[in-house]
Tab-separated table of C-alpha atoms in Angstrom:
chain	number	residue	atom	x	y	z
F	1	MET	CA	63.669	-92.320	83.416
F	2	SER	CA	66.151	-89.955	81.559
F	3	ARG	CA	69.841	-90.320	82.110
F	4	PHE	CA	70.274	-86.854	83.305
F	5	PRO	CA	67.750	-86.098	85.842
F	6	CYS	CA	69.326	-82.585	86.239
F	7	ILE	CA	68.174	-81.244	82.965
F	8	ARG	CA	64.838	-81.935	83.438
F	9	ILE	CA	64.649	-80.154	86.565
F	10	LEU	CA	66.116	-77.260	84.850
F	11	TYR	CA	63.623	-77.367	82.089
F	12	LEU	CA	60.915	-77.146	84.843
F	13	LEU	CA	62.644	-73.985	86.907
F	14	PHE	CA	63.528	-71.966	83.875
F	15	PRO	CA	59.925	-71.103	82.841
F	16	ALA	CA	59.175	-70.646	86.761
F	17	CYS	CA	61.996	-68.124	87.054
F	18	MET	CA	60.830	-66.232	83.841
F	19	LEU	CA	57.202	-65.689	85.413
F	20	MET	CA	58.748	-64.645	88.619
F	21	SER	CA	61.330	-61.846	87.137
F	22	CYS	CA	61.235	-58.361	88.030
F	23	VAL	CA	60.628	-55.761	85.087
F	24	LYS	CA	60.674	-51.945	85.802
F	25	ASP	CA	59.252	-49.758	83.467
F	26	VAL	CA	61.571	-47.498	81.528
F	27	ASP	CA	61.274	-44.090	82.510
F	28	PHE	CA	62.262	-41.545	79.788
F	29	ASP	CA	61.539	-38.607	81.723
F	30	GLN	CA	64.798	-39.329	83.429
F	31	VAL	CA	66.543	-37.278	80.743
F	32	ASN	CA	64.647	-34.254	81.873
F	33	GLU	CA	66.308	-34.731	85.299
F	34	PHE	CA	69.790	-34.464	84.208
F	35	GLU	CA	72.192	-32.079	85.862
F	36	MET	CA	75.864	-31.285	85.579
F	37	SER	CA	78.281	-28.433	87.373
F	38	PRO	CA	81.360	-28.456	85.488
F	39	VAL	CA	84.469	-26.417	86.221
F	40	VAL	CA	86.644	-25.235	83.185
F	41	GLU	CA	89.905	-23.334	83.707
F	42	SER	CA	91.453	-21.738	80.740
F	43	SER	CA	94.283	-19.541	80.043
F	44	LEU	CA	93.309	-15.979	78.950
F	45	VAL	CA	96.198	-13.711	78.272
F	46	TYR	CA	99.920	-14.125	78.039
F	47	SER	CA	101.956	-10.924	77.170
F	48	THR	CA	105.502	-9.940	77.377
F	49	LEU	CA	106.466	-6.105	77.019
F	50	PRO	CA	110.250	-5.229	76.956
F	51	VAL	CA	110.926	-1.904	78.816
F	52	PRO	CA	113.149	0.187	76.625
F	53	VAL	CA	116.442	1.693	78.392
F	54	TRP	CA	117.365	5.743	78.057
F	55	ASP	CA	120.011	7.701	80.246
F	56	SER	CA	119.482	10.639	81.919
F	57	ILE	CA	115.829	11.555	80.938
F	58	PRO	CA	113.814	11.502	84.123
F	59	PHE	CA	110.054	11.064	83.415
F	60	THR	CA	107.333	8.641	83.624
F	61	LEU	CA	106.761	5.876	81.567
F	62	THR	CA	103.665	4.108	80.805
F	63	VAL	CA	103.761	0.924	78.823
F	64	SER	CA	100.405	-0.781	77.697
F	65	ASP	CA	99.061	-3.848	75.894
F	66	THR	CA	95.637	-4.866	74.399
F	67	ALA	CA	94.677	-8.390	73.736
F	68	ARG	CA	91.332	-9.727	72.186
F	69	ILE	CA	89.846	-12.474	74.268
F	70	GLU	CA	86.512	-14.324	73.510
F	71	LEU	CA	85.441	-15.437	76.711
F	72	PHE	CA	82.026	-16.552	75.638
F	73	SER	CA	81.631	-16.732	71.871
F	74	ASN	CA	78.783	-19.177	72.103
F	75	SER	CA	75.375	-18.811	73.692
F	76	PHE	CA	75.727	-22.138	75.407
F	77	SER	CA	78.389	-20.936	77.855
F	78	VAL	CA	76.736	-17.663	78.218
F	79	ASP	CA	73.411	-19.602	79.315
F	80	ASN	CA	74.943	-21.661	81.420
F	81	LEU	CA	77.515	-19.869	83.413
F	82	GLN	CA	77.019	-19.454	87.103
F	83	ARG	CA	80.540	-17.806	88.541
F	84	ALA	CA	83.669	-16.946	86.885
F	85	GLU	CA	87.117	-16.037	88.704
F	86	LEU	CA	89.703	-14.171	86.530
F	87	TYR	CA	93.426	-14.345	87.923
F	88	PHE	CA	95.959	-11.999	86.724
F	89	GLU	CA	99.710	-12.275	87.515
F	90	THR	CA	102.455	-9.801	86.604
F	91	LEU	CA	106.333	-10.695	86.702
F	92	SER	CA	108.729	-7.744	86.274
F	93	THR	CA	112.584	-7.285	86.087
F	94	VAL	CA	112.331	-3.474	86.716
F	95	SER	CA	114.198	-2.366	89.551
F	96	GLN	CA	111.668	0.208	90.656
F	97	SER	CA	108.024	-0.391	92.064
F	98	LEU	CA	105.335	-0.491	89.534
F	99	SER	CA	101.478	0.172	89.288
F	100	VAL	CA	99.579	-1.927	86.856
F	101	GLU	CA	96.001	-1.208	85.660
F	102	MET	CA	93.988	-3.925	83.930
F	103	HIS	CA	90.665	-2.858	81.946
F	104	LEU	CA	88.007	-5.238	80.507
F	105	LEU	CA	86.558	-3.896	77.435
F	106	ASP	CA	83.777	-4.518	75.380
F	107	ASP	CA	83.731	-3.891	71.195
F	108	ASN	CA	83.307	-0.328	71.354
F	109	TYR	CA	86.103	0.087	74.108
F	110	THR	CA	83.908	0.934	76.882
F	111	VAL	CA	85.492	-0.359	80.242
F	112	LEU	CA	83.400	-2.816	81.920
F	113	ASP	CA	85.495	-3.423	84.848
F	114	GLU	CA	88.865	-2.573	86.174
F	115	LEU	CA	91.410	-3.605	88.567
F	116	SER	CA	94.499	-1.927	89.880
F	117	PHE	CA	97.500	-3.362	92.038
F	118	SER	CA	101.129	-2.589	92.613
F	119	LEU	CA	104.197	-4.555	91.857
F	120	PRO	CA	107.290	-4.116	94.057
F	121	ALA	CA	110.715	-3.469	92.714
F	122	ALA	CA	112.693	-6.406	91.488
F	123	SER	CA	116.263	-7.237	93.130
F	124	GLU	CA	119.361	-7.447	90.738
F	125	GLY	CA	118.806	-10.208	88.292
F	126	GLU	CA	115.488	-11.551	90.136
F	127	GLU	CA	111.946	-11.488	89.062
F	128	GLU	CA	109.115	-9.808	90.979
F	129	GLN	CA	105.560	-11.253	91.071
F	130	ALA	CA	102.122	-9.826	91.881
F	131	SER	CA	98.752	-10.761	91.422
F	132	ALA	CA	95.108	-9.991	91.745
F	133	GLU	CA	91.818	-11.534	91.264
F	134	LEU	CA	88.351	-10.268	89.931
F	135	VAL	CA	85.431	-12.545	90.991
F	136	TYR	CA	82.074	-12.676	89.461
F	137	ASP	CA	79.188	-14.281	91.192
F	138	GLU	CA	75.681	-14.825	89.808
F	139	ASP	CA	74.714	-11.295	90.340
F	140	ARG	CA	77.799	-9.976	87.903
F	141	VAL	CA	78.424	-12.849	85.693
F	142	ASN	CA	76.381	-11.936	82.981
F	143	MET	CA	78.506	-8.722	82.494
F	144	LEU	CA	81.303	-10.932	81.285
F	145	THR	CA	79.474	-11.670	78.264
F	146	ASP	CA	80.256	-8.373	76.696
F	147	VAL	CA	83.990	-8.798	77.390
F	148	THR	CA	86.243	-8.928	74.203
F	149	ARG	CA	89.236	-7.252	75.102
F	150	VAL	CA	91.696	-6.825	78.150
F	151	ILE	CA	94.269	-3.927	78.211
F	152	PHE	CA	97.004	-3.519	80.727
F	153	TYR	CA	98.682	-0.646	81.509
F	154	VAL	CA	102.248	-0.491	83.509
F	155	THR	CA	103.461	2.688	85.045
F	156	ILE	CA	107.066	3.259	85.989
F	157	PRO	CA	107.703	6.197	87.807
F	158	ASP	CA	111.132	8.149	87.467
F	159	PHE	CA	112.322	6.069	84.427
F	160	GLY	CA	115.400	8.148	84.043
F	161	ASN	CA	118.945	6.849	84.530
F	162	ARG	CA	118.541	3.247	83.820
F	163	ASN	CA	120.947	0.889	82.470
F	164	GLU	CA	119.185	-2.287	82.315
F	165	GLU	CA	117.185	-4.410	79.992
F	166	ALA	CA	114.079	-5.224	81.838
F	167	TYR	CA	110.278	-6.779	80.815
F	168	VAL	CA	107.036	-6.941	82.323
F	169	LYS	CA	105.183	-10.123	81.734
F	170	LEU	CA	101.399	-10.297	82.079
F	171	ARG	CA	99.613	-14.056	82.413
F	172	SER	CA	96.191	-14.643	83.463
F	173	ARG	CA	93.747	-17.560	83.560
F	174	GLY	CA	89.999	-17.962	84.181
F	175	THR	CA	88.039	-20.579	86.117
F	176	PHE	CA	84.448	-20.763	84.943
F	177	TYR	CA	81.746	-22.690	86.781
F	178	LEU	CA	78.639	-23.949	84.843
F	179	TYR	CA	75.592	-25.450	85.598
F	180	ILE	CA	74.253	-27.407	83.112
F	181	GLU	CA	70.246	-29.150	83.198
């Protein structure tokens, strides 16, 4: 008899356990069942427009800025985009109410979508804010693939008799919902 009876028992149980172990076949088709729904948030445009100062010249002033944006520069994002939300925020120190127009353009400067909103007058030394949002669901999201520029116009009525240095800022971001399978 052996000095270590436990070892002999282990030698007998090990092969028995190996015969009873479970092995599942590997399913390589699982890779075709992969799905993912990431949400990506990105800054789009940031711009600051100084508003010039003139005395005693009553007229309406429109200032504008154009920025190139490439939302979808590759086919991967174009093919997998399900929904998009574009958020535009305007800040102003101008002491008059303003009207703001946003235009999304393609390479030929054709307006693909537009948005208008008003910005209240800013109090002395304060900054006033207004915002608007464009939402693109599955029916309209493909239109965004052609957007290459955004232009915004700020109209200040009765611009004369101003003795202030003011500015208008635009900042925007987009939230993009993708579906990858």
